CSV table of C-alpha atoms and ligand atoms in Angstrom, one decimal:
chain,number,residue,atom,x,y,z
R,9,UNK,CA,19.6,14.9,22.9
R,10,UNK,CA,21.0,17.1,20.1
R,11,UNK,CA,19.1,19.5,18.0
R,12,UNK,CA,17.8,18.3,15.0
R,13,UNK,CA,19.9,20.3,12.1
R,14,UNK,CA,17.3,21.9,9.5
R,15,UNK,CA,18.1,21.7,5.6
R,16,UNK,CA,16.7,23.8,2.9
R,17,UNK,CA,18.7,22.8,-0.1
R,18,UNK,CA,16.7,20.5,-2.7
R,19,UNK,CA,19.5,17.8,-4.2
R,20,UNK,CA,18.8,16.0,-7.4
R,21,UNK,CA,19.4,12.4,-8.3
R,22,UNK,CA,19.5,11.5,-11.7
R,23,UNK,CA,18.0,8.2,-13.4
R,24,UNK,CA,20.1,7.8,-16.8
R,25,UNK,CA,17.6,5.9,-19.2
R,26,UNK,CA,18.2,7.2,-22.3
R,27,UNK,CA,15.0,8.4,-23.5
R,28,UNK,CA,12.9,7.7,-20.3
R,29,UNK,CA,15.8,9.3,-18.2
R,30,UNK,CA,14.8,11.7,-15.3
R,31,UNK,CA,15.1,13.6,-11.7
R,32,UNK,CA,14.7,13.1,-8.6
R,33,UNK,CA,14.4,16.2,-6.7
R,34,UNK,CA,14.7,15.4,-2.7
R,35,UNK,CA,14.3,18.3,0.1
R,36,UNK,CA,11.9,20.0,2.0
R,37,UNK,CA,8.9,22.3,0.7
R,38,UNK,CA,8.9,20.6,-2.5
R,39,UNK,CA,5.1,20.1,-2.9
R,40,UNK,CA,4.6,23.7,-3.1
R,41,UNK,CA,7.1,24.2,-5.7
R,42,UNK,CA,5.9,20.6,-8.0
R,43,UNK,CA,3.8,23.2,-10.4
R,44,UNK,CA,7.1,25.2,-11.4
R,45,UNK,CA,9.2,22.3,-11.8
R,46,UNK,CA,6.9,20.1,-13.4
R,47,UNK,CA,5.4,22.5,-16.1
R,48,UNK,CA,8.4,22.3,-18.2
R,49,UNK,CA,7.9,18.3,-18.0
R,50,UNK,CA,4.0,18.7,-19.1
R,51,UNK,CA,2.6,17.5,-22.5
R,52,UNK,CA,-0.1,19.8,-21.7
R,53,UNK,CA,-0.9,22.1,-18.3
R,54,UNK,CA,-3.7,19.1,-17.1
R,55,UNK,CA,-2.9,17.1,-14.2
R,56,UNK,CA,-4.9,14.8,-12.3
R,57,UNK,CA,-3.3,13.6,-8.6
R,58,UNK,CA,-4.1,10.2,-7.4
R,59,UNK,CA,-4.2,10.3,-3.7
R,60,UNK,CA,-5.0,8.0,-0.4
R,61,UNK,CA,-7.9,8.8,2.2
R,62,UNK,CA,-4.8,9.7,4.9
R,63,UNK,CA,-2.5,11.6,2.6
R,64,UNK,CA,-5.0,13.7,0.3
R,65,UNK,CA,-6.2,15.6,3.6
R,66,UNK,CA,-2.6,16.6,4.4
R,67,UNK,CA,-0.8,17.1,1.7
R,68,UNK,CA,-3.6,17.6,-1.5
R,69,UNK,CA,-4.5,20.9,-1.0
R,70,UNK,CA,-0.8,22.3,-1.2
R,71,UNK,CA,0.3,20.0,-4.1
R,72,UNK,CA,-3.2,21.2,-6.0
R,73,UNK,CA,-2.6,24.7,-5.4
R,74,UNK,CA,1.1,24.2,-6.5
R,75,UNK,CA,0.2,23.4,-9.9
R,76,UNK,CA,-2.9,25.7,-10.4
R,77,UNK,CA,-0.5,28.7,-9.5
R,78,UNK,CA,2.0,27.5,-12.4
R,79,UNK,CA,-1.2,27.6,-14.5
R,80,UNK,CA,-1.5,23.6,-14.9
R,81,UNK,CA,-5.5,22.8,-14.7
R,82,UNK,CA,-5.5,20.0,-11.5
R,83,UNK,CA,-8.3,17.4,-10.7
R,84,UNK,CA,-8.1,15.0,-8.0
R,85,UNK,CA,-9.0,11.2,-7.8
R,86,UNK,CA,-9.2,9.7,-3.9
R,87,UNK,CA,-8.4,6.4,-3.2
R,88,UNK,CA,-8.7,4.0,0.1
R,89,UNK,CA,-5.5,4.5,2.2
R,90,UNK,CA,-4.2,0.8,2.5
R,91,UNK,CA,-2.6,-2.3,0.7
R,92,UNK,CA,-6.4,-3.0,-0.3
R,93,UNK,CA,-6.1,0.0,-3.4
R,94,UNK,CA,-4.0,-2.1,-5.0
R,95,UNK,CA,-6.7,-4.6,-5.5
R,96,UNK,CA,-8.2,-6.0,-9.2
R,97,UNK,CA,-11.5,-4.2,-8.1
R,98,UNK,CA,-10.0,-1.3,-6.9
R,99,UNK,CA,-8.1,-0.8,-9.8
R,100,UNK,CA,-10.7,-0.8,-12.0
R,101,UNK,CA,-12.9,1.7,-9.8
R,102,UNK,CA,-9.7,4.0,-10.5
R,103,UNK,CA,-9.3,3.7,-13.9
R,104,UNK,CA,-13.4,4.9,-14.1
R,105,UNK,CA,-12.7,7.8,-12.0
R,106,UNK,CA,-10.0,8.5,-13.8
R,107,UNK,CA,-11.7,8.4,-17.3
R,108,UNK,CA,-15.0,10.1,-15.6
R,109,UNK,CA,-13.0,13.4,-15.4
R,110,UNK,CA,-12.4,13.2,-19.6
R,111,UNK,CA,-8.1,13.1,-19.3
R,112,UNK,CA,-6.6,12.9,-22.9
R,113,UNK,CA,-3.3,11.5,-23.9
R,114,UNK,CA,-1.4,14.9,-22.9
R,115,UNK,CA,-3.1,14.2,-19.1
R,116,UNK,CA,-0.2,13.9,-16.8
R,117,UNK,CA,-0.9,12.0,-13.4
R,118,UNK,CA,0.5,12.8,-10.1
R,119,UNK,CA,1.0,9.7,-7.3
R,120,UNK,CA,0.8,11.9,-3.8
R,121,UNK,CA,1.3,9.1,-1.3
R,122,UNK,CA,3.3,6.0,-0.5
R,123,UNK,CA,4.2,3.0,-2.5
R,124,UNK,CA,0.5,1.8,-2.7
R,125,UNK,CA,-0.2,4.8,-5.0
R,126,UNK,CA,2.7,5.1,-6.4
R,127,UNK,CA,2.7,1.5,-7.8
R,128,UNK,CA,-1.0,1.6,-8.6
R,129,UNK,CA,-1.3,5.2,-10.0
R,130,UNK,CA,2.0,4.3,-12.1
R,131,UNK,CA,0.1,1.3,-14.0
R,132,UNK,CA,-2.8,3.3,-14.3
R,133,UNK,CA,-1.1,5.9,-16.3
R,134,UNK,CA,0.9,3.0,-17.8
R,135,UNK,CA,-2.5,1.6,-19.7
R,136,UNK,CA,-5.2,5.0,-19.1
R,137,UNK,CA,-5.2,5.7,-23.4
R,138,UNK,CA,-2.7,2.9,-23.9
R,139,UNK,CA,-0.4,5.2,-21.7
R,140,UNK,CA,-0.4,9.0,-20.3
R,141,UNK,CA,3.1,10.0,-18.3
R,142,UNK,CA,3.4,10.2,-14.9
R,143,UNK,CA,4.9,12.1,-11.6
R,144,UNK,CA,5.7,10.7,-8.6
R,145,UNK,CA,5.6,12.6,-5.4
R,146,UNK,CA,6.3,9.7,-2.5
R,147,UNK,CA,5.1,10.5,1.1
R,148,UNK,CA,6.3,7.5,3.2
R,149,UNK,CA,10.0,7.1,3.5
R,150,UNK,CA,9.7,3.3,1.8
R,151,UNK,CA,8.2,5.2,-1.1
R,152,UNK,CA,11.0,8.2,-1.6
R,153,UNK,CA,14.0,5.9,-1.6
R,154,UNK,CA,12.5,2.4,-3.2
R,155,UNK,CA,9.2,2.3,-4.4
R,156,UNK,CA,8.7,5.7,-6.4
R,157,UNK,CA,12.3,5.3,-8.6
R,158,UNK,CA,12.7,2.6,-10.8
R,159,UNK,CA,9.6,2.4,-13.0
R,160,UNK,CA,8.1,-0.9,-11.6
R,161,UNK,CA,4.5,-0.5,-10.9
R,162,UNK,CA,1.6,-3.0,-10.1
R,163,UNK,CA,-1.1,-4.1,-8.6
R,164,UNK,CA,-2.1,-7.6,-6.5
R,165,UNK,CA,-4.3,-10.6,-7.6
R,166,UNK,CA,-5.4,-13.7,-5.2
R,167,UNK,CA,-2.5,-15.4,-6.5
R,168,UNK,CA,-0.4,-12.7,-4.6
R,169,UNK,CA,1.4,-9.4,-4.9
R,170,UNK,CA,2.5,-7.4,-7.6
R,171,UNK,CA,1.7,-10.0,-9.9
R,172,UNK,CA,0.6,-7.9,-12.8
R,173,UNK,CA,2.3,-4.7,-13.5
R,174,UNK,CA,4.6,-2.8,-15.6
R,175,UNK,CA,7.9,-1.3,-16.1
R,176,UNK,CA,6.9,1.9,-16.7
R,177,UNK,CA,9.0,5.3,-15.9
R,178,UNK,CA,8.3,8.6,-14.3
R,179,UNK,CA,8.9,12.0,-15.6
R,180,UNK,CA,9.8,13.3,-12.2
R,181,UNK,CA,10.1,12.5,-8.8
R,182,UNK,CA,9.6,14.8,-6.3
R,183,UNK,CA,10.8,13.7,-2.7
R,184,UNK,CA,9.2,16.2,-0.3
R,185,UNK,CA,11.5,15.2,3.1
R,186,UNK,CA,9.3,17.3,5.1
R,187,UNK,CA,6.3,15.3,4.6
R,188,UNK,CA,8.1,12.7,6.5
R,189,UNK,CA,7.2,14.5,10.1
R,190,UNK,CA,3.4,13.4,9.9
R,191,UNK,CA,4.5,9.9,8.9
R,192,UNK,CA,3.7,7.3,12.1
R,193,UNK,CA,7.2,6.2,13.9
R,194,UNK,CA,6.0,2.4,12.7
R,195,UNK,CA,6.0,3.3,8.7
R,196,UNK,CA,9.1,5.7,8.9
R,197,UNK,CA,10.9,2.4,10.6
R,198,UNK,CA,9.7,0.2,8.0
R,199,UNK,CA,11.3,2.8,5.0
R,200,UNK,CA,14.4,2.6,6.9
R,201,UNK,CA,15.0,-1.2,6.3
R,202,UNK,CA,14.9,-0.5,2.7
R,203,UNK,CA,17.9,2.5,3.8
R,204,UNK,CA,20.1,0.2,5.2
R,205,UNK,CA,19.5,-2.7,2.6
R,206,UNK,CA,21.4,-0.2,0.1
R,207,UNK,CA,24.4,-0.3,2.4
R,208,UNK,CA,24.1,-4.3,3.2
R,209,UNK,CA,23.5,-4.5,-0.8
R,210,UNK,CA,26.7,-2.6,-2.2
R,211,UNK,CA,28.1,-0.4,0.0
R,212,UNK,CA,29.7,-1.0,3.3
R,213,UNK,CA,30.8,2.9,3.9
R,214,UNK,CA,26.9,3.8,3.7
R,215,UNK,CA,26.3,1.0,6.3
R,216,UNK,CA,29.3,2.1,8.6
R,217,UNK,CA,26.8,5.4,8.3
R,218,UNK,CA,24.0,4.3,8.7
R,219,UNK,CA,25.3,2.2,11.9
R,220,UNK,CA,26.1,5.9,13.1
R,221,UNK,CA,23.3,8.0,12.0
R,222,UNK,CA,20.4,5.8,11.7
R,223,UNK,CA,19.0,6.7,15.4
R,224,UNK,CA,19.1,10.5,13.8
R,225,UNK,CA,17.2,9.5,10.2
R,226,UNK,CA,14.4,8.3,12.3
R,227,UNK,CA,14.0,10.5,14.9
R,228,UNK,CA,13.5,13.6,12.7
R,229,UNK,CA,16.8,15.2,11.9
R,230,UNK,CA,16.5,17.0,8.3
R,231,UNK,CA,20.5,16.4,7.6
R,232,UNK,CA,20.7,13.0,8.4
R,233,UNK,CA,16.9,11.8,6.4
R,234,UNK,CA,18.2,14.3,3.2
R,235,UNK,CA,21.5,12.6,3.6
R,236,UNK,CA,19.9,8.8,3.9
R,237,UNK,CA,17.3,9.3,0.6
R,238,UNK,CA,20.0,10.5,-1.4
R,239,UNK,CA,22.5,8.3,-0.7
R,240,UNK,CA,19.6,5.7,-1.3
R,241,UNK,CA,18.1,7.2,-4.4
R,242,UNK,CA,21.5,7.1,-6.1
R,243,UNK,CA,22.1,3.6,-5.4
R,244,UNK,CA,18.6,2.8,-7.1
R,245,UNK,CA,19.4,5.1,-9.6
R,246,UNK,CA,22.6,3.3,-10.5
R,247,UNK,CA,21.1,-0.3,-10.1
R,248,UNK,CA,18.4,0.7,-12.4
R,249,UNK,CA,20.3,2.8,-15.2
R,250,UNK,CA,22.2,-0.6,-15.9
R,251,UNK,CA,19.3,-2.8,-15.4
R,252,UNK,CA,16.2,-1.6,-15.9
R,253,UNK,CA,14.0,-4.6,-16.6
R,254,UNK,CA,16.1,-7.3,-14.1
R,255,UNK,CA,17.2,-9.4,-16.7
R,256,UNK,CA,20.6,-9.3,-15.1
R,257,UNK,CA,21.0,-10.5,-11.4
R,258,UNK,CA,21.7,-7.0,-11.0
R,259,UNK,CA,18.5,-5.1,-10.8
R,260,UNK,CA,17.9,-8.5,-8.6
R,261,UNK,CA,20.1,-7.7,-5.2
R,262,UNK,CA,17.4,-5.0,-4.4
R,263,UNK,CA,15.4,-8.0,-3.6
R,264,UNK,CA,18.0,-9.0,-0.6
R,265,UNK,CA,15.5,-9.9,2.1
R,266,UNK,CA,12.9,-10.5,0.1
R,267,UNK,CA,12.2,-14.4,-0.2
R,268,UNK,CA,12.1,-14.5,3.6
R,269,UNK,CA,10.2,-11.1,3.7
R,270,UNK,CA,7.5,-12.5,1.1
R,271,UNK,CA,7.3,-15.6,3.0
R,272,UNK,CA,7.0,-13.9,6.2
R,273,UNK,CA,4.3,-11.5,4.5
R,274,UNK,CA,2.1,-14.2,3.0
R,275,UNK,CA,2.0,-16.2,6.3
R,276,UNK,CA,0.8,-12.8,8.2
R,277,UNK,CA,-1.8,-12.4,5.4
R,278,UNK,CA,0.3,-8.9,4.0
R,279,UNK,CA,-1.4,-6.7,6.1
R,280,UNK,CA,-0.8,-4.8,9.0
R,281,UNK,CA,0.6,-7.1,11.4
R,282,UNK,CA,3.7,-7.1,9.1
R,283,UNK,CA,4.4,-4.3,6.7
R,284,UNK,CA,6.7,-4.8,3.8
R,285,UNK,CA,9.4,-2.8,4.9
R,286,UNK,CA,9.7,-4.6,8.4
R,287,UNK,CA,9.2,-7.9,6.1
R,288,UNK,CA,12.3,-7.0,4.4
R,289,UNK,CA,14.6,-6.1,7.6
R,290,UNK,CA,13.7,-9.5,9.1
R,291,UNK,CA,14.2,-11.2,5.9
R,292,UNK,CA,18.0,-9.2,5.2
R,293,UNK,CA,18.9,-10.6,8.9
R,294,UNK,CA,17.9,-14.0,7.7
R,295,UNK,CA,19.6,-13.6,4.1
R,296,UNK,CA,22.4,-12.9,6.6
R,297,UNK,CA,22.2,-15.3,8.9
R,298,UNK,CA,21.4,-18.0,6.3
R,299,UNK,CA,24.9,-17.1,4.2
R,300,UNK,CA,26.8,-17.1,7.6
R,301,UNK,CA,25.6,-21.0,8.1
R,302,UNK,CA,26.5,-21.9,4.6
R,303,UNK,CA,30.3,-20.3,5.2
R,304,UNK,CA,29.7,-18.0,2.6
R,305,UNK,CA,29.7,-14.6,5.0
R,306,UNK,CA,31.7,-14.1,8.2
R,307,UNK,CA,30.0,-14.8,11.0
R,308,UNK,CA,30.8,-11.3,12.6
R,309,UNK,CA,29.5,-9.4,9.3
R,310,UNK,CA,25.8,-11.5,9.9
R,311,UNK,CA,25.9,-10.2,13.6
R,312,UNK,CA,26.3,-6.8,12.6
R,313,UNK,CA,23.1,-6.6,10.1
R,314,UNK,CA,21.1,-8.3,12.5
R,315,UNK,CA,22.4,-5.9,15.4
R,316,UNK,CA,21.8,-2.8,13.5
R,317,UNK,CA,18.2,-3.8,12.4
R,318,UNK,CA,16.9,-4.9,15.8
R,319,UNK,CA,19.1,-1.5,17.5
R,320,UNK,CA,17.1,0.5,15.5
R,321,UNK,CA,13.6,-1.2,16.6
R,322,UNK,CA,12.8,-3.1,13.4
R,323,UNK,CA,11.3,-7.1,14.8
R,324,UNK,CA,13.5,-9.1,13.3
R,325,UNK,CA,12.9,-12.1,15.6
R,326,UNK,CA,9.8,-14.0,14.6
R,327,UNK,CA,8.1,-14.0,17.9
R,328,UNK,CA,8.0,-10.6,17.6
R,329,UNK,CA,6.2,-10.2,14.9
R,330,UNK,CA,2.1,-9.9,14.8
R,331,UNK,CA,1.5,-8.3,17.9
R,332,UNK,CA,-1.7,-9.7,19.3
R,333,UNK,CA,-1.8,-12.1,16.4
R,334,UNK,CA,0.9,-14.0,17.2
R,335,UNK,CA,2.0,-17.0,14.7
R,336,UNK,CA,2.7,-20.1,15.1
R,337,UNK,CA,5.5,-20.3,12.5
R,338,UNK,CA,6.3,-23.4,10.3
R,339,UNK,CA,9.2,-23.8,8.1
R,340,UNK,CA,7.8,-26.3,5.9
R,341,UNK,CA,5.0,-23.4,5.3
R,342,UNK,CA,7.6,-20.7,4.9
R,343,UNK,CA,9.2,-22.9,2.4
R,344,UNK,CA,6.5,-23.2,0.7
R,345,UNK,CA,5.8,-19.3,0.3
R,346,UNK,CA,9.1,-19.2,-1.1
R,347,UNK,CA,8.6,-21.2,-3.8
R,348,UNK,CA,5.3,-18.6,-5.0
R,349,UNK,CA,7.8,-15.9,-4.8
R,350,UNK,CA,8.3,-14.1,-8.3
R,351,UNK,CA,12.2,-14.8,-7.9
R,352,UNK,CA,11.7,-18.7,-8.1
R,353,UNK,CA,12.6,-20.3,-11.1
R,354,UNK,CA,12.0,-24.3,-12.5
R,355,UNK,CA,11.2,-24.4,-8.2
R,356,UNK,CA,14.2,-23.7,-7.3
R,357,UNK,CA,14.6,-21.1,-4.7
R,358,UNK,CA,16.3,-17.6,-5.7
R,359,UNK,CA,18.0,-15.8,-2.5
R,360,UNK,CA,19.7,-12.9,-2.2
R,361,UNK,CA,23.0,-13.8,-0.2
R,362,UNK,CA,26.1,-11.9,0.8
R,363,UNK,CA,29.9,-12.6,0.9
R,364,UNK,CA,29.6,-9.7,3.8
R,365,UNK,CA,28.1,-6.3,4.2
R,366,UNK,CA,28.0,-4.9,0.8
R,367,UNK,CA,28.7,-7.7,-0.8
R,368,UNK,CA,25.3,-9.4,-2.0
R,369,UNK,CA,24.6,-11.7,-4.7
R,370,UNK,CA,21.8,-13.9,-6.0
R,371,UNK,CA,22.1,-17.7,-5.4
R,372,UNK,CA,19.4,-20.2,-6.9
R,373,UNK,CA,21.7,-23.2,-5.2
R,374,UNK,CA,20.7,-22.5,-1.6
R,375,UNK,CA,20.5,-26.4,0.3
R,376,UNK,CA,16.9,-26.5,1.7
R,377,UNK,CA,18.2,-29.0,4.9
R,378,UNK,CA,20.2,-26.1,6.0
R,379,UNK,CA,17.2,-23.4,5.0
R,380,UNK,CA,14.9,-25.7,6.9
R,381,UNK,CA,17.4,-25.6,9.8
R,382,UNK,CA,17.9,-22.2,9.9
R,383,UNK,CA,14.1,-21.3,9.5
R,384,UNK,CA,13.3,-23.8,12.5
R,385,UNK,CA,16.3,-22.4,14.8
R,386,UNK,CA,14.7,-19.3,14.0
R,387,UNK,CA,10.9,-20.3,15.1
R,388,UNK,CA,12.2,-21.6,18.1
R,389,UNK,CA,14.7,-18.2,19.6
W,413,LIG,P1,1.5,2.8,1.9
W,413,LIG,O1,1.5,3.5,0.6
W,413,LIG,O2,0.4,2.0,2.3
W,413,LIG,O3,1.7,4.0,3.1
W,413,LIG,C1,1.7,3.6,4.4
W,413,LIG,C2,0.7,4.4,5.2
W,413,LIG,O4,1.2,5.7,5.5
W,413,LIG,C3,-0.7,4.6,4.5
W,413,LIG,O5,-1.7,4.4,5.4
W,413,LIG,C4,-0.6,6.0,4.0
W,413,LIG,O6,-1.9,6.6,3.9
W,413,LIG,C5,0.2,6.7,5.1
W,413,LIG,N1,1.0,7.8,4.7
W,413,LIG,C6,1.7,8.0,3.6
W,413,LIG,N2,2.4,9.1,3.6
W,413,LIG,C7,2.1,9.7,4.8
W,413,LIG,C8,2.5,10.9,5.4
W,413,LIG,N3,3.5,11.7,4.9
W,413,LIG,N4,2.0,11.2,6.6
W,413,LIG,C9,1.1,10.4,7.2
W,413,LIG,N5,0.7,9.3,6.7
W,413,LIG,C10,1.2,8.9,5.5
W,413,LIG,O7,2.8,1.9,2.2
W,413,LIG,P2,4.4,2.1,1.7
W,413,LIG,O8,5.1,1.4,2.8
W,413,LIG,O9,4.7,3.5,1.3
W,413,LIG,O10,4.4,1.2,0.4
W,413,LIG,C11,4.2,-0.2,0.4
W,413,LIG,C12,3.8,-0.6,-1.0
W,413,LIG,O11,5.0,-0.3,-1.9
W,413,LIG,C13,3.6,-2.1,-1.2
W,413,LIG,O12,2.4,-2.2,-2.0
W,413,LIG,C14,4.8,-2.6,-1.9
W,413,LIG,O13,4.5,-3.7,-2.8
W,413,LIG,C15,5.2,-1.4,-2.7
W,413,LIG,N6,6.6,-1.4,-3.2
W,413,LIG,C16,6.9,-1.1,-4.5
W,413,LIG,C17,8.2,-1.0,-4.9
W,413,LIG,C18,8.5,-0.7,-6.3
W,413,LIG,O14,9.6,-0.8,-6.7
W,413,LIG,N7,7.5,-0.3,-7.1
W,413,LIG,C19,9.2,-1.2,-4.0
W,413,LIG,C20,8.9,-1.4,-2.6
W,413,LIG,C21,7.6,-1.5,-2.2
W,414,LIG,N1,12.2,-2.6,-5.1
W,414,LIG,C1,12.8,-3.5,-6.0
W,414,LIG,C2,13.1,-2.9,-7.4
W,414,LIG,O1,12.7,-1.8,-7.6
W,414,LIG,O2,13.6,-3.6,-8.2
């Protein structure tokens, strides 16, 4: 086993938007240097961070003290640690903690944790006074090169996820890669999908690398994670800074493995028997697999995503999938999941496809015999 290589160099990332353009700042030791490289950001010094149950523990203290040493007066707000924060009722119970502790319009908030309050402390500083601006400082590694960069925040309603949100940008994001050593082996594996799906997206060199170094991203070493979220971070940033709303099919490829992952995660009931990342590297296999059978992607290409995901431990074969809550899978019910998903339009089903690795596209004219076929042949390895 070789040494993991160390890094202490932060590199920046920047999201062209005009107006609402910004940084990402990704390295290690960050948290204890957001005061200083926020306060030139600040409407005001008054910051309130918005942090889970598991990740205000570990990492609050530090990020608190950070800003109260740059002068910026800090209060905290705690919320459950789970996909269950980003509920109506949770949301509200938020926003009255939030106005409890008197913020004004030059209140910045601060999202310490993963995607789950990222996306729900980003539409709370979205609407809190019609709209206060916002940092984000992602912990997972789905969070630091998806989730936190890109503006799109929400939170989930019975009739599913992410259903009522906002486009709304940060001011800052501050990508602490050290964080990522508490960070349970499961989660970190789940954020990788999300790495890989930039390569399978739009660039074959970055898969070739990832092929080579992903082994190294997840078992801890500095060079090879700093490498992966940057690499990552300026794909989003690119995707983004031409589409920032998705009314091109643009901003749209980031959804590549999505309509199988949403499927996938609405039959397990989105919770913790499938997380979203490892939602989305079975569903880019499919997406794959499923442009393979329609001649659209060599064969040999679809082998090589698939081989990559499952070599790095992701369950990309459904009857892995659950643990001790094993499905019994239908594809007339998958189907039918996929026609809920945001993506669908007039029912017809939107896919992400691909011509090979790096070479994705959005089809809305995917034939549901050979969908149904491929979703049953998959039930049934
Ligand atoms: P998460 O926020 O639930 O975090 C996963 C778990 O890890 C939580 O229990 C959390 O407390 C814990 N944790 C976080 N950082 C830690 C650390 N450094 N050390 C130890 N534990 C830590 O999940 P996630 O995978 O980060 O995010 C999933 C959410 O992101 C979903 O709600 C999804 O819809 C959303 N998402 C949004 C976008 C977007 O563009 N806005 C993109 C992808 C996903
Ligand atoms: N995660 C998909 C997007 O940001 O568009």
């Amino acid at each position: 086993m070789t040494a993991a290589r160390t890094v202490t160099a932060t590199r920046t990332v920047h999201v062209d938007l005009a107006g609402r353009s910004y940084d990402i700042a990704i390295g290690p030791g960050l948290i204890d240097r957001a005061g200083e490289l926020s306060r030139p950001l600040l409407a005001a010094p008054r910051v309130t961070i918005v942090s889970d149950e598991t990740v205000a523990p570990l990492y609050g203290a530090r990020l608190a003290a950070s800003f109260e040493k740059a002068g910026i007066k800090t209060a905290s707000v705690t919320v459950p640690a789970g996909e269950s924060s980003k509920e109506f009722a949770s949301f509200g119970r938020l926003m009255n903690a939030l106005l409890d502790l008197r913020p004004d319009r030059k209140t910045t908030l601060v999202a310490l944790g993963g995607g789950v309050v990222g996306d729900l402390t980003g539409f709370a500083a979205s609407v809190l006074l019609r709209g206060v601006d916002f940092i984000q400082v992602p912990t997972t590694l789905l969070a630091q090169v998806d989730s936190s960069v890109g503006g799109k925040t929400g939170i989930n309603t019975r009739h599913g996820k992410n259903l009522v949100g906002t486009f709304y940008q940060p001011r800052l994001v501050l990508a602490d890669t050290a964080v990522l050593d508490t960070l349970p082996r499961r989660e970190l594996l789940a954020g990788y999908a999300e790495v890989a799906k930039y390569g399978l997206i739009d660039d074959p060199a970055f898969f070739t690398w990832c092929e080579k170094n992903g082994a190294a991203v997840l078992s801890g070493d500095a060079a090879a994670r700093a490498y992966a979220i940057e690499q990552s971070c300026l794909s989003k940033a690119r995707i983004v800074a031409a589409d920032e709303r998705e009314t091109t099919d643009l901003r749209a490829l980031l959804n590549l493995g999505h309509t199988f992952g949403h499927a996938l995660e609405a039959e397990t009931g989105f919770g913790r028997d499938l997380l979203h990342g490892e939602a989305v590297g079975a569903g880019m296999a499919m997406a794959f697999d499923l442009s393979a059978r329609l001649g659209i992607c060599p064969a040999a290409d679809a082998q090589r995503a698939r081989a990559h995901l499952g070599a790095v431990g992701l369950p990309i074969r459904l009857r892995s999938i659950g643990g001790d809550n094993r499905r019994v899978w239908d594809a007339d019910r998958l189907i039918g999941h996929m026609r809920g998903d945001k993506k669908a339009e007039g029912g017809k089903l939107a896919f992400v496809l691909a011509r090979g690795i790096g070479g994705a596209f959005v089809s809305r004219e995917v034939d549901e015999t050979v969908l149904h076929g491929l979703l049953a042949d998959a039930i049934a390895a």
